[in-house]
Each structure stands twice: as structure tokens, then as C-alpha cells.
Amino acid sequence: MDGFRLWDDWLKGSLAHLKDAQLLRTLRPTVWCNSSSEAYIHRADLGAWLAGQPPVVRHYDQGAAITMSAAVVPGDSDSLSTHVVRHYGDTDYYCMAPINLDTAAAQDAGGTRCRRCGSSGGKGGDRCVCCCSRSSNKQTDPSRNSNSNRCHISRDNHHGCSSGPPAHCRYDAGVKNAAAAISLETGPANRFGGNAGCSTSSCSPSCSCSKESISNTDPGPLVRLRLYSLNDYLGLASHPEVSEAAARAARQIGMGPRSSALVAGYTHSHRQLEEGLAQLKGTEDCLLFPTGFGANLAVMTSLAYAAPTSAATGCTGCSASHTDGSSSALAIFSDELNHASIIDGARLASRGSGASGGAVQLHVYRHNDLGHLEDLLADTPPGVRRLVVTDSLFSMDGDFADLRGLSSLRRRHPFLLAVDEAHATLVCGEGGGGAAEAMGVAHEVDLHIGTLSKAFGALGGFVACSHSFKQLLLNRGRAFVYSTSLPVPVVEAAGAALRISQRESWRRTHVWSLVRRLGSGLGIPALSPVVPLVVGPEGPTLELSSRLLGEGLHVPAIRPPTVPPGTCRLRVSLSAAHSYDDVDELIRLVRQSDVPLVRLPHLLEPRAALPSGCSSGAGSLLLSSRL
């Protein structure tokens, strides 16, 4: 029994430590919404969140009652107000904010100009391809009856319908009770009567009613949250073609073969996506992984493997290098701000080197400091394989690796270059190939690592590389060999996202315009769709995040150990699904808070940004803070 008590004491102590350090995190369920920039949460759960208490609503009981329809709701005579509606039990909730299109605006490239984001409306019609993307890019008949609660999309013209062929169209389902939509509260949290169950309009998280109200399981009305916390950079997760691709595959074959890819889990869908990704990255081949994390683990551990001796080499067993130039020793050089998956993979490779027969040394160089990296490379003994691995777009600072500098350095000190383009793929480069493409050095990269869970709006990871490296990874990468392959609907969704990203390049242009708008509005370096609002101390950072949450904006606070002490920040993640209004509201509330923002010195260096003109609308934006 003492052995069990030891574990109990250890667990309690570990959780108590996290709680005392204010690092104990809680999962916060939201109500599903077909949007790449919004979600909904029950008022009771929002009150619990603001009070620092666990969620209280039993979502799994109520989620089964959610069905979907869409409708055009009467608006002003000169505008169309398009909403997606959720039937929630006997009540209809609006799941989108009104989107008004100025049909009287001057034509631009054959389209109209949107009031919300000021962008062109694409190929004409009454839709804005930028800010309306999250409402399924519906093209509505302008001749509809403005007093009707039904959508009058022509049954013969469904190219703008989220449900594909007419047989699957759900638009004419209409709104069963448009008046019931007032049950959805869409303003700041302090308009909801404070915490759940509290009747005092001035209620705050410290209000004496908090405990009583939070214990009340009445979910209350749904509250709209605008999300600045997702990695869906192009807004493709809610794209109708992506949804339809996944649904079509699920209807036809379910989830597909549930097995390791090497056993029976590999289909033509997987192969077709791999070919498309290889073409995107300009490589011979590509290998899919269940996650991007798994892809990095597989790369690090596979490259640490020491090739066994063979008769072909003429070597009978040496500890350092073979006479034919192959080596069992490996030196890994990793940027200090690399993603956790790279860090864990490199550590695993170095600790497990004994089992593979080769020695692995791990070196961490200062962030983007190529001088420091060159010194480490120069000190590497002869006969040791050298691997440099880096993120291309760093997930917490939003800056870029100096890939041009790395390409030049590898010509002086030959090394294998692995670049994780998780946050840059589809976002950077003329064709969406990533930061390496944008900087013109894609051909210098040996291993292009990426994920399907960010700009693709799906799930999974991949490594685009030579055919030989693919053979090594699928045979030695344990994270690949011993994992079930991706479900076919997910693969088909990612394939659809890839095709859409090539066709709808305006998505890249729009998200970069939002980057510039946020940077200029707050007077901070905004180098990518990941924009850190650095406050510094933990207290003010948490207070600002909580204040924004109370206003219906979710912008997460990032603290140590994720970021260095003294650099606590709000991490803003922008998407093509955001509008100019969304960004302007964030700017207004942050400026209104009077919280001073800190400019990190390394974000002011030219090498931290993509060179001007390297991406659609991209470029460095280094401004003085106006807060």
C-alpha cells in the first residue's frame, strides 16, 4: 500500500505545484460552429472561465441536439444579412454575425466591394470572398424577397452552396423561428448580466455570487467568441469544399482502413496527397504522418540511426566513420526557439543513440544567430554527420529563420538542412510553398517538414524529401511505423484544401493585409499571421487576456515556461476568415486598455522578416509603439 501512497502523494504534489505557479490549465469546451474565426460558449461556462473555475455545462448531453441549416435573414433593403443557424433543441441560434455587402460600390475586378473588410467581391455576385468565407461563400440570388426567412438560391445554380449538388442542399430549410435568435447574446460579457445566475449587471469574477452562480448548471444563452487563437490561417477548415470532401469520403468508405500504413492503412487517397505535397515543395516524394509532432520525432530518430556495416562497404566494424564516407556519429544543431516536437525528437535521438550504435551530440544555437551556429559547426570533428534543424516561422514570436543565411552557411560547412514549415506552408510564397519558397532557397532544404492541421484546416503531418529519405523514414521512423494511418476523410479534406489554396490565392493576400493592419494599428512588429503582443510581467498579461475575453475576444496569454521570463504575451493568430472589422475591434480594445506593449529586439532585425516582396502582401513591418 505504501507504493500506491507514494504515487498519490506525488500526483497531489505535482498538481499543487502547477496550481501554485498558476500553470494548471483547464480544457474549455465550446459549442461547435462552422467558422474559422468564431465559436460559441454557454454563458455559464464563460462565467466559470472568467472566475478561474472549471466548466459546468454538460455539452455532451446537449451536443446531440445540434443540427445545421442556413438562412437569409431580413435586413436593410440595401444589404444582405447572411447567417448560419444552429437548431439547438427547440431553439434556433444564429452562428454568424451579419455580413453586409455594398452592392452599390464600384466594381473592382468584376466584383463588389465589401463594407466589412473593403475587399473586392471576387467574380461578382453578392458575396465577399474575404470576410464571408466563413459563411460558406454562399452566392445569394439578389432578387430574393427581402421579407422572406428562406434562402432562395437557385436549385440550378449551387456552385456557392456549402452542400454541393442540389440533392444535398440544406439552404431552403430556412429558419424555424427567427425571433428565437435573440437568445444568442453577441455583445461583451458584461452585457450578459455578469456571471451565470447573477442578476447584478456589475458582477465581476470576484463577485460574492460567483460560487453560487458557477455551480448552477443552467447553461444560459450562447455567447459568441471571436477567436484570435486558431492556426487556421487561410480559413479552410470551414470551407464548403473541404467539408464536402471529408463528408463524401466518410459516406462512401467510413473512416477507411484502420491500420498502420505499412500493414494495410495506405490508400490511393494517401498517395495522391503525398504527390500533391511533393509538388508543392518541389521534392521527389513525400510521406504522410498522423501528426506533425510525429513527423519531427520520426525525422530526428531516423537520422540518428547508425547504418550497420555490410560487405558492400568493406568495413568490418568501426566506431566513428566508414571508409566509404558514411558515419555512425551525428551532431544535431537546433535553434533555441524551435517547436517542442523538434526539441523532444532531438533529445530522444541523443538519449537513444546507444541502441542504434552511433553517438549523437545535441547542440542548441542562439535564436537566428548564424555566427554562433557557424562556430559550433566549425568545432565539429571530422567524420561526423551534421544536421541543422529549424522552424521556418517561429510559433511564439512570429518571426522567420534566416533561411538564406543558412543556405549560404551550408555551402561553407556542409550539413543536412531540415526545416519545419508548419506555420508557413500555404501562407508564404507565391504558390504557398512556405518560407523556403518565398526566400528562393527551397532547393537547398533536404527535409521539408509540415503539418496539415494549420493552414490546411485538417489534421496530420508530412515530410517532403527525396525518395531515398522517404524509404528510410517509413522503415526506421517509429512514430510512423507504429501509428495508425490518417483516416481517409481527413486525407481527402487536406487534398481539397491544397487545391483550394492554389485556386483562391486571395486568401494569402487577405491574411497578409490583416497582418499589416494589426501592426500599424498597434505600432508593433507584425511579421507574420502570428503576432505577439508582448506585455512582459505575468499579472498584466493575464489581466489583458481576461479583459478581452470579457468583451468576447479570445486571445490567449502565453507565459513561462513556454516563453522566456519577462516576455509574457498575448499570442494573436490571424486568419483569412477574419475581417478588417475583427482586427480593428482588437486594436481598439488593446489600445483602450492602456497596457504598454514591449518590442522584442530580435523582431526589429531585418533577418527576422521575410524579405520585401517574398510573399503575397508580405514584408517586414517595423514600427514604433504608439501605446
CSV table of C-alpha atoms in Angstrom, one decimal, residues 115-119 509-524 526-528 531 574 578-588 591 617 619 621 623 626:
chain,number,residue,atom,x,y,z
A,115,ARG,CA,-18.4,47.1,-46.3
A,116,ARG,CA,-16.8,45.0,-43.6
A,117,CYS,CA,-13.3,44.4,-45.0
A,118,GLY,CA,-13.2,46.7,-48.0
A,119,SER,CA,-12.0,43.9,-50.3
A,509,THR,CA,-3.3,38.2,-49.8
A,510,HIS,CA,-6.0,39.0,-47.3
A,511,VAL,CA,-4.3,37.4,-44.3
A,512,TRP,CA,-1.2,39.4,-45.0
A,513,SER,CA,-3.2,42.6,-45.3
A,514,LEU,CA,-4.6,41.9,-41.8
A,515,VAL,CA,-1.0,41.4,-40.5
A,516,ARG,CA,-0.1,44.9,-41.8
A,517,ARG,CA,-3.3,46.4,-40.4
A,518,LEU,CA,-2.7,45.0,-36.9
A,519,GLY,CA,1.0,46.0,-36.9
A,520,SER,CA,0.3,49.6,-37.9
A,521,GLY,CA,-2.7,49.9,-35.6
A,522,LEU,CA,-0.8,48.9,-32.5
A,523,GLY,CA,2.6,50.1,-33.6
A,524,ILE,CA,4.4,46.8,-33.1
A,526,ALA,CA,4.0,42.3,-37.2
A,527,LEU,CA,6.0,39.9,-39.3
A,528,SER,CA,3.5,37.1,-40.0
A,531,VAL,CA,1.7,38.4,-33.9
A,574,LEU,CA,-4.8,35.9,-37.8
A,578,HIS,CA,-11.1,37.5,-40.0
A,579,SER,CA,-12.4,40.7,-41.4
A,580,TYR,CA,-10.9,44.2,-41.1
A,581,ASP,CA,-13.6,44.9,-38.5
A,582,ASP,CA,-12.4,42.0,-36.4
A,583,VAL,CA,-8.8,43.4,-36.4
A,584,ASP,CA,-10.0,46.9,-35.8
A,585,GLU,CA,-12.0,45.8,-32.7
A,586,LEU,CA,-8.9,44.0,-31.3
A,587,ILE,CA,-6.8,47.2,-31.9
A,588,ARG,CA,-9.4,49.3,-30.2
A,591,ARG,CA,-5.3,50.5,-27.0
A,617,GLY,CA,1.4,41.0,-49.5
A,619,GLY,CA,7.0,42.2,-45.9
A,621,LEU,CA,6.6,46.0,-40.6
A,623,LEU,CA,7.1,50.4,-36.3
A,626,ARG,CA,2.2,54.1,-30.0
